[in-house]
Tab-separated table of C-alpha atoms in Angstrom:
chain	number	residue	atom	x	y	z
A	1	UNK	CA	87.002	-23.706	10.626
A	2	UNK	CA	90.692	-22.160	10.252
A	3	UNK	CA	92.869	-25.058	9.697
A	4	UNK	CA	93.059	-28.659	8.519
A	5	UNK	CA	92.175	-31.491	10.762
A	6	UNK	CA	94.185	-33.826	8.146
A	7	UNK	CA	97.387	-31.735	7.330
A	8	UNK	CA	97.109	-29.019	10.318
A	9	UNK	CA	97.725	-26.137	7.223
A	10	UNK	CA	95.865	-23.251	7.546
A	11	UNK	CA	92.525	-23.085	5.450
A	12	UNK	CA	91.502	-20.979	2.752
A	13	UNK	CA	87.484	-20.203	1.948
A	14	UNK	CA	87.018	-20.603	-1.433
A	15	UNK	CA	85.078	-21.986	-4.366
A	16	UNK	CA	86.156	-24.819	-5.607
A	17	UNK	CA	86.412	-26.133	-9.378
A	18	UNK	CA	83.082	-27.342	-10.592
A	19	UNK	CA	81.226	-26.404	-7.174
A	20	UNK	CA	79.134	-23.481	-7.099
A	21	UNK	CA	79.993	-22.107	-3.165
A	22	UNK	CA	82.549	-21.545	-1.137
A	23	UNK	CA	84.047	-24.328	0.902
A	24	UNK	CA	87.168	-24.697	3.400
A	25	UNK	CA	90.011	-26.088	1.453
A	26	UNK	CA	93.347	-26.978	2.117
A	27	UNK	CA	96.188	-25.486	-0.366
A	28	UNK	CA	98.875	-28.334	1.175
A	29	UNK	CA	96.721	-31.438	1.244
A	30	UNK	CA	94.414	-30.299	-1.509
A	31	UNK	CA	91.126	-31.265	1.210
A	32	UNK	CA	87.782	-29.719	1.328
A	33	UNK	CA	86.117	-29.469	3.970
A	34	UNK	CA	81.870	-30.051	3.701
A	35	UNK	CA	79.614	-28.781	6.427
A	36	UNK	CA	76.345	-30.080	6.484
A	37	UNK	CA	73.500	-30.724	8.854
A	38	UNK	CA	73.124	-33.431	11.172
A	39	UNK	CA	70.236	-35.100	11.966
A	40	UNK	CA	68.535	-34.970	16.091
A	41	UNK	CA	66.801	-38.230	16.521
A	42	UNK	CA	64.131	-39.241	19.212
A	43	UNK	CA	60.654	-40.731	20.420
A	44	UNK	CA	57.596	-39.668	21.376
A	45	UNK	CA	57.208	-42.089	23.971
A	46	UNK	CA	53.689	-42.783	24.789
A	47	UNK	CA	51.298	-44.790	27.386
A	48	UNK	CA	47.669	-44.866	28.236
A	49	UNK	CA	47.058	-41.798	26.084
A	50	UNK	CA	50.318	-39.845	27.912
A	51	UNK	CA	53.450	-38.920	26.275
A	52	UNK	CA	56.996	-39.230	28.082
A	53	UNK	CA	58.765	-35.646	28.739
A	54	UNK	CA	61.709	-35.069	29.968
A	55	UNK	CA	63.353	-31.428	31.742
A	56	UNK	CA	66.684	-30.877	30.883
A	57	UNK	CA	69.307	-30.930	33.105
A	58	UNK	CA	71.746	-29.359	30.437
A	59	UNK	CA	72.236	-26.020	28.578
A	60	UNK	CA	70.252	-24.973	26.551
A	61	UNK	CA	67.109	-24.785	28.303
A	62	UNK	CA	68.490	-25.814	31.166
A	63	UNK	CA	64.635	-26.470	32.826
A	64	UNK	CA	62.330	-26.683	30.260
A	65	UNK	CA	60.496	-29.661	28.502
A	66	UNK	CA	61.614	-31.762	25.678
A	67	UNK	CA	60.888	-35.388	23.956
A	68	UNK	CA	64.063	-37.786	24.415
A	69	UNK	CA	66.034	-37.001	21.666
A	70	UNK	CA	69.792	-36.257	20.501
A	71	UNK	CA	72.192	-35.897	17.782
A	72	UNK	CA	72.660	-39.265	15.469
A	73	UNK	CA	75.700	-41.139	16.151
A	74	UNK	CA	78.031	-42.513	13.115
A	75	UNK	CA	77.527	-46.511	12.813
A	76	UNK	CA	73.850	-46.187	14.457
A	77	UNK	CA	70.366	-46.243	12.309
A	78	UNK	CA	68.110	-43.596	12.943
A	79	UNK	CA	66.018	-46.005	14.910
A	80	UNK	CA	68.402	-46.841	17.053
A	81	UNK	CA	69.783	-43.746	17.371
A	82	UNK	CA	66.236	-42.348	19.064
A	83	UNK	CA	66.080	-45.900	21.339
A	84	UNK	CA	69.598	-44.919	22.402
A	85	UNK	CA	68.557	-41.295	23.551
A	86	UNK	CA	65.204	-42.456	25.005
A	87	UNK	CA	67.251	-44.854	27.192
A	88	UNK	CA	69.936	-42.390	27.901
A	89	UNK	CA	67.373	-39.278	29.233
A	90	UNK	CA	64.858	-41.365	30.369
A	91	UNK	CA	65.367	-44.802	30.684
A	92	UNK	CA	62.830	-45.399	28.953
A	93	UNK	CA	62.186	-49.001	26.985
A	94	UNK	CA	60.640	-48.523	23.986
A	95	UNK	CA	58.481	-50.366	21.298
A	96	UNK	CA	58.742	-48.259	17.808
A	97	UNK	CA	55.950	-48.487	15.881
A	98	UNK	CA	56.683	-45.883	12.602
A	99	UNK	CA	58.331	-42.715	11.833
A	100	UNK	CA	55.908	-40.034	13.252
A	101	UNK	CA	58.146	-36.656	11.840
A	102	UNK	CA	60.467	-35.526	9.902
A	103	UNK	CA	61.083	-31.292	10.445
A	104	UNK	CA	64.019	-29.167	8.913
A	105	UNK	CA	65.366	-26.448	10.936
A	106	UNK	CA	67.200	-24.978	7.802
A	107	UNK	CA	68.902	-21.812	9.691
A	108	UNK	CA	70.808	-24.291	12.346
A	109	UNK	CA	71.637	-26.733	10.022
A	110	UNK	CA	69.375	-29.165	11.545
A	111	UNK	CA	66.848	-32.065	10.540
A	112	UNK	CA	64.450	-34.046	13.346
A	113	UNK	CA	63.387	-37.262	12.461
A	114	UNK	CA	61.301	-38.396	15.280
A	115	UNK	CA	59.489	-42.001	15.751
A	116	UNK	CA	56.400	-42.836	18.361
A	117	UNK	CA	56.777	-45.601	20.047
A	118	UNK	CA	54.555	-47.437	23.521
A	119	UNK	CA	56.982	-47.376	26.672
A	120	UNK	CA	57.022	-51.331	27.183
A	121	UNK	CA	56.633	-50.511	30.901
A	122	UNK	CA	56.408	-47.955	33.929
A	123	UNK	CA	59.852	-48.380	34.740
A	124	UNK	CA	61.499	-45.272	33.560
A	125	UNK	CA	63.535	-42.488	35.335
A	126	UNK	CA	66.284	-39.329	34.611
A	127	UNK	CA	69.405	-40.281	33.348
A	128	UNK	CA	72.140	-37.872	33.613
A	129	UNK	CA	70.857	-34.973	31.402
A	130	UNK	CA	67.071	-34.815	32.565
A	131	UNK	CA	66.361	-33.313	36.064
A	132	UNK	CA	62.944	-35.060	36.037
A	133	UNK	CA	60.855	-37.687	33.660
A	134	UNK	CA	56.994	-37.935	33.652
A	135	UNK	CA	54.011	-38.683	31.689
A	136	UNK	CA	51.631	-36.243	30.575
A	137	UNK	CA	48.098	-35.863	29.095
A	138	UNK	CA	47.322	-33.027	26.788
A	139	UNK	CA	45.997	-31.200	29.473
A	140	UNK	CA	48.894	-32.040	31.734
A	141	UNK	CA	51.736	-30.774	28.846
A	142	UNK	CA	53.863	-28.254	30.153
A	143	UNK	CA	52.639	-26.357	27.294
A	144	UNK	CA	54.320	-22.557	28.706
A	145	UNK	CA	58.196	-24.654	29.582
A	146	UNK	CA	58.584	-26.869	26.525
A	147	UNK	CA	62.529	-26.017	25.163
A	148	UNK	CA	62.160	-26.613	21.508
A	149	UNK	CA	59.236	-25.005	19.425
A	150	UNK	CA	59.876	-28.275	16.799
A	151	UNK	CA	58.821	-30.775	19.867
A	152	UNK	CA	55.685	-28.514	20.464
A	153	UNK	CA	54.025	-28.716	17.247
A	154	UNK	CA	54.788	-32.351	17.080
A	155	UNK	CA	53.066	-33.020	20.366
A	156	UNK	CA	50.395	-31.179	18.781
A	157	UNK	CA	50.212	-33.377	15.962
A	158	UNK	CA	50.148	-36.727	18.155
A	159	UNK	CA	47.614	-35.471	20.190
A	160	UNK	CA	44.998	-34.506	17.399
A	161	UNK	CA	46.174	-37.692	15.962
A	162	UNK	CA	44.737	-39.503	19.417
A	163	UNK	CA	41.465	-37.958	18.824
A	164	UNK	CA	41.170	-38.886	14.702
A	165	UNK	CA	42.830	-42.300	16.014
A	166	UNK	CA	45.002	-42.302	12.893
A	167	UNK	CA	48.957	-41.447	13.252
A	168	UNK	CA	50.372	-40.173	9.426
A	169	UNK	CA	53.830	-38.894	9.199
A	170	UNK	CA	54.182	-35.394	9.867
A	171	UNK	CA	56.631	-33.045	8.070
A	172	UNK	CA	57.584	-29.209	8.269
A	173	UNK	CA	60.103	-26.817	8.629
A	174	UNK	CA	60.597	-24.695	11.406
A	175	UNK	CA	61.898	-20.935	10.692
A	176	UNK	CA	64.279	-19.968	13.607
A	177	UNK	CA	66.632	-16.979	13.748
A	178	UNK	CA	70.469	-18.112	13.201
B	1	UNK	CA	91.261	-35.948	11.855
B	2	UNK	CA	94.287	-35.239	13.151
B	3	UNK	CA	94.659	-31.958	13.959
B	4	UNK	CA	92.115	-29.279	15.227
B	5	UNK	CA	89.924	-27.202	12.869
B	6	UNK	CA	89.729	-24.525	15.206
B	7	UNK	CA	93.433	-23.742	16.632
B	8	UNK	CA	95.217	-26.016	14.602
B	9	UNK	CA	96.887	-27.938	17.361
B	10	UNK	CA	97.222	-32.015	17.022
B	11	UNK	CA	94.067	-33.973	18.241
B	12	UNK	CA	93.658	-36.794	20.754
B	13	UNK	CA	90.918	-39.727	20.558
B	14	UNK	CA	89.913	-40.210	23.818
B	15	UNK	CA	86.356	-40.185	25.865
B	16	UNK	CA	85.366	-36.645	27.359
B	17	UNK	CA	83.771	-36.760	30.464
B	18	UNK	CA	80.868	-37.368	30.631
B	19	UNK	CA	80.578	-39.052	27.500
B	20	UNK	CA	80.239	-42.690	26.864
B	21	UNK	CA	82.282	-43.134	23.540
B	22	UNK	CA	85.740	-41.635	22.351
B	23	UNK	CA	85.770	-38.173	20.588
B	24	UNK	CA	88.283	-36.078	18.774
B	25	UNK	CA	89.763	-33.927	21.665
B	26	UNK	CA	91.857	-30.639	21.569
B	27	UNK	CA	93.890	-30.334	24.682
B	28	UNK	CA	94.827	-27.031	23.669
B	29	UNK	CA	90.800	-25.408	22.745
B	30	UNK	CA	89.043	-28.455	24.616
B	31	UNK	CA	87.568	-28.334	21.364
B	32	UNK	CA	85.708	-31.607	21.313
B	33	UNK	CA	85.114	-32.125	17.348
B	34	UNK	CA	81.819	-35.066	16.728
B	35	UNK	CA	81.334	-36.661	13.729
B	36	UNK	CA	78.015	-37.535	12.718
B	37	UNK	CA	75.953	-39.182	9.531
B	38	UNK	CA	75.467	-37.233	6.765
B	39	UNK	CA	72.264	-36.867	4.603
B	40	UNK	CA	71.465	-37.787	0.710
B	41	UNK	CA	68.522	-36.238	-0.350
B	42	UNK	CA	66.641	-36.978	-3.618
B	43	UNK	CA	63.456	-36.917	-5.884
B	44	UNK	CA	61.316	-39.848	-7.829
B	45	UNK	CA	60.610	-37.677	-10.203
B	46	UNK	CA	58.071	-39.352	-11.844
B	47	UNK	CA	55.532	-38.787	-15.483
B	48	UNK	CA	52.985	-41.267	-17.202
B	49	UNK	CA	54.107	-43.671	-14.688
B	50	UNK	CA	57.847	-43.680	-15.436
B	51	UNK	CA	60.208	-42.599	-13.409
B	52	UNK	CA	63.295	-40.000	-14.447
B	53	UNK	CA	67.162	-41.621	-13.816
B	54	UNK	CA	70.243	-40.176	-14.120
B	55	UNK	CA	72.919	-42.464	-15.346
B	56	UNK	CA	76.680	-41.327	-13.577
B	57	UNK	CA	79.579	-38.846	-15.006
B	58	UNK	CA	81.182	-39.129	-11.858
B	59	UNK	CA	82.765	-41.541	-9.361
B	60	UNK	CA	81.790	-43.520	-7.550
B	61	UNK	CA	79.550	-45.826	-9.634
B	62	UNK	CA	80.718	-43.862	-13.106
B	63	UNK	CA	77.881	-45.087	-15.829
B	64	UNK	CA	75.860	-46.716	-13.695
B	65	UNK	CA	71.968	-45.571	-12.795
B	66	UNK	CA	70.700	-43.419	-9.870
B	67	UNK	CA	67.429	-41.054	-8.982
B	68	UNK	CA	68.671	-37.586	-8.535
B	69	UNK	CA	69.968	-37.192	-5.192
B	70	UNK	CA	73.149	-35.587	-3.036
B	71	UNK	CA	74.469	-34.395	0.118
B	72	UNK	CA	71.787	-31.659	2.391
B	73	UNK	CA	73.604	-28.737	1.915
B	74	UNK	CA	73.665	-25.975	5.307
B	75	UNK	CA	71.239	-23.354	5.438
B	76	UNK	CA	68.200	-25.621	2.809
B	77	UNK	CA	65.420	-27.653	4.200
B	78	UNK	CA	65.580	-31.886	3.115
B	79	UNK	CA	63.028	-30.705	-0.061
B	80	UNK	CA	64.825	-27.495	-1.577
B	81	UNK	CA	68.124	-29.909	-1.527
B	82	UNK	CA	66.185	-32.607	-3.002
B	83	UNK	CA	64.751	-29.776	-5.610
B	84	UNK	CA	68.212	-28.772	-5.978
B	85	UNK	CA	69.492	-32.125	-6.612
B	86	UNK	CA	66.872	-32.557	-9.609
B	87	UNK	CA	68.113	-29.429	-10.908
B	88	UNK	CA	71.845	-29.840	-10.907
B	89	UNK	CA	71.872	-33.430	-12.219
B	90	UNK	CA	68.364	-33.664	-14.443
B	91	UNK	CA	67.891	-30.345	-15.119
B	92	UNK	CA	64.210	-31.296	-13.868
B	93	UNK	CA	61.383	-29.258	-11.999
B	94	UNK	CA	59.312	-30.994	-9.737
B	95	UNK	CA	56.216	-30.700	-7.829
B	96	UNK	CA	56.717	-32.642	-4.842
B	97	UNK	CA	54.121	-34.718	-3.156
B	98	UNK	CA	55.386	-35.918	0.065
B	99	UNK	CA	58.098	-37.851	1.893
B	100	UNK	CA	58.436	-41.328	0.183
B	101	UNK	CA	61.386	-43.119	1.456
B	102	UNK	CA	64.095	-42.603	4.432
B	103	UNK	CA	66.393	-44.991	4.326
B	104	UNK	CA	69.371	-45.773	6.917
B	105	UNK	CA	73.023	-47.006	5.801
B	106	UNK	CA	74.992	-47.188	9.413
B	107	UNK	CA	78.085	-48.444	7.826
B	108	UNK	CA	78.496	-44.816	5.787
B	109	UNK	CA	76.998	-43.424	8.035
B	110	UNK	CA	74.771	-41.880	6.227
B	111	UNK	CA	70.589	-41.518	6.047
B	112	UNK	CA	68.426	-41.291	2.339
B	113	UNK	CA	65.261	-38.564	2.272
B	114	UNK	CA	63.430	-39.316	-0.848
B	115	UNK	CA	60.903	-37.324	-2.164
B	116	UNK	CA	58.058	-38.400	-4.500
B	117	UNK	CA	57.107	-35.562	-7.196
B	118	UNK	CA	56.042	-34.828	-10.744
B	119	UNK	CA	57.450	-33.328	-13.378
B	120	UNK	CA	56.101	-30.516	-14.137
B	121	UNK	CA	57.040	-31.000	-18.599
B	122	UNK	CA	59.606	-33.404	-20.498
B	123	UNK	CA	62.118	-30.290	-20.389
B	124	UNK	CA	64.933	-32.432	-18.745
B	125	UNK	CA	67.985	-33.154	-19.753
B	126	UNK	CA	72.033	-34.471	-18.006
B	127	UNK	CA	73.643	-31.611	-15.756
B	128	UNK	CA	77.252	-31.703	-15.247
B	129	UNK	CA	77.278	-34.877	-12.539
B	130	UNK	CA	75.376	-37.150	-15.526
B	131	UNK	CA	75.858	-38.572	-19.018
B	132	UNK	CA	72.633	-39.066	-19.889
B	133	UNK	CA	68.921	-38.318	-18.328
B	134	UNK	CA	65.928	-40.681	-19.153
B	135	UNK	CA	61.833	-41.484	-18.064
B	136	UNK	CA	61.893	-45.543	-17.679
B	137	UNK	CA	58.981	-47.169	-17.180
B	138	UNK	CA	59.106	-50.127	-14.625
B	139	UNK	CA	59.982	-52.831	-17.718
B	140	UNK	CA	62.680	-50.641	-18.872
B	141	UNK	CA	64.584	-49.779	-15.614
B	142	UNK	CA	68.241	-50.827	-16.105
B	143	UNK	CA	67.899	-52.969	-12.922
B	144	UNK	CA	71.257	-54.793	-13.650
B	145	UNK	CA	72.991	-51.064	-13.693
B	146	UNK	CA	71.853	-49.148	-10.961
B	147	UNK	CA	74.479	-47.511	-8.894
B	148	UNK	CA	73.456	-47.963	-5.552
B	149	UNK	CA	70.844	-50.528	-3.822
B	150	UNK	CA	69.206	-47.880	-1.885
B	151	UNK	CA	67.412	-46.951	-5.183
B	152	UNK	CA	66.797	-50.582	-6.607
B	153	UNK	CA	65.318	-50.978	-3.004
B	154	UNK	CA	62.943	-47.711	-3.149
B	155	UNK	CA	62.117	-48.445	-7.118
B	156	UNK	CA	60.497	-51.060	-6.470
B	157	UNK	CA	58.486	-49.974	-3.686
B	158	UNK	CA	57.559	-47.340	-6.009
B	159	UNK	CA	56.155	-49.290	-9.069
B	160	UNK	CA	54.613	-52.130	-6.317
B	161	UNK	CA	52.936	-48.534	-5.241
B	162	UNK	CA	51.994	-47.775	-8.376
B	163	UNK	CA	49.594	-50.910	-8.741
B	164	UNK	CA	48.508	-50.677	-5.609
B	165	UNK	CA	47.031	-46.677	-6.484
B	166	UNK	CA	48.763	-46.135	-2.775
B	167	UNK	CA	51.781	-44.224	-1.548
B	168	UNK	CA	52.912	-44.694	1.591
B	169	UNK	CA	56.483	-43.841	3.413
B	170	UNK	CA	59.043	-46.333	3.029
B	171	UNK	CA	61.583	-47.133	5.501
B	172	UNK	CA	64.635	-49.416	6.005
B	173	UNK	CA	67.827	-49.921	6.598
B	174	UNK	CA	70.443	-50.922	3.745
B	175	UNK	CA	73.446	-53.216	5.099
B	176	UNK	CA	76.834	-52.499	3.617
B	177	UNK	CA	80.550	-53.431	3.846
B	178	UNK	CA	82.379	-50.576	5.766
């Protein structure tokens, strides 16, 4: 962040008055300039004991395995945020039933909030950033080509939650390099 | 926004393509600059069945009533900003128990992660952002001066919880006037 996107003035990295780190601030328009992390939202899409994955058809991970999900939109509830993504990489209709995870990626500025949810049918495809869409068992998981470690041990979670037959809300925070 | 953050240059508002929704553009980076909800993260920081509240030195809501509770900061997980919080406006330490409330506001665009957690003594006292810091019990809550009705909303889950001897995760979505 070099300059302001109100004034166009170049920025200075400083701490303000009464804060206690350094933000971007503008010396012409007197604006600062917050960073803070945004929130992916998405579904674990289930049916007959299978959950909906979906292979990317975008950097990063061009190839590998994911749950629908995406960055939250301004205007747009968390809820309908993850409906939004599961129709937009899957088109996939879904039925939420309860938030199923919330996990912090502190070192990318990043917080999943992920609900599970019964696909209301069998109707459900790629859209534009998935290169294919299918249901899998536990056994069927592509467990070696998943693209996110978070979406891994939430899958693990739903699945020993099929077997105890009680779904909790699962938190945690996943330590990744920067 | 009007002018880039990156190379300074003045910004367009048009859709990229591929995208379904207009964006800040830079024609001269093809910086493409997103704007997305922000979180508030917070404590119940509760003792003897009373709960701690800050009442406002700042703006917006000056004076009026709030649980500890501000913007995720980069680089912390949803619970050391919510510890963090406590600290800077209670002066409070806190063992947290779990996740109690997430709470959407679309219209602000912005998402609540409460956590519920004890006080670990009665050393508390107002930080900088408060005028005063105080346990209430449920009788005693200022209920006609509480800042913001995200936290009227999740107070009252938490004392109905309180009866029942059960704490579940509360979710909703709080409608507000742009």
């Amino acid at each position: 962040m070099n300059f302001c996107c109100q004034c166009g003035h170049a920025l200075v990295f400083e701490i303000p008055i009464g804060d206690d780190r350094p933000r971007h601030l503008c010396r012409q328009c007197d604006a600062i300039h917050y960073l803070n992390p945004r929130m992916i939202v998405g579904v674990l899409p289930y049916l007959d004991n299978k959950l909906l994955l979906c292979k990317r058809s975008i950097e990063p991970r061009y190839g590998l395995w994911t749950l629908p999900a995406g960055f939250l939109e301004n205007g747009e509830s968390s809820e309908q945020g993850a409906l939004r993504e599961s129709w937009e990489e899957a088109r996939a209709k879904i039925r939420v039933d309860d938030l199923y995870a919330v996990y912090d990626i502190p070192q990318i500025n990043q917080v999943y909030l992920l609900y599970r949810g019964e696909l209301t049918d069998h109707n459900f495809g790629p859209g534009p950033e998935s290169l294919e869409v299918e249901l899998f068992s536990e056994r069927e998981v592509p467990w070696n080509n998943m693209a996110f470690p978070v979406m891994t041990a939430v899958l693990k979670h739903y699945f020993n939650d099929c077997k105890l037959g009680h779904f909790g809300l699962h938190r945690g925070v996943i330590e990744r390099k920067r």
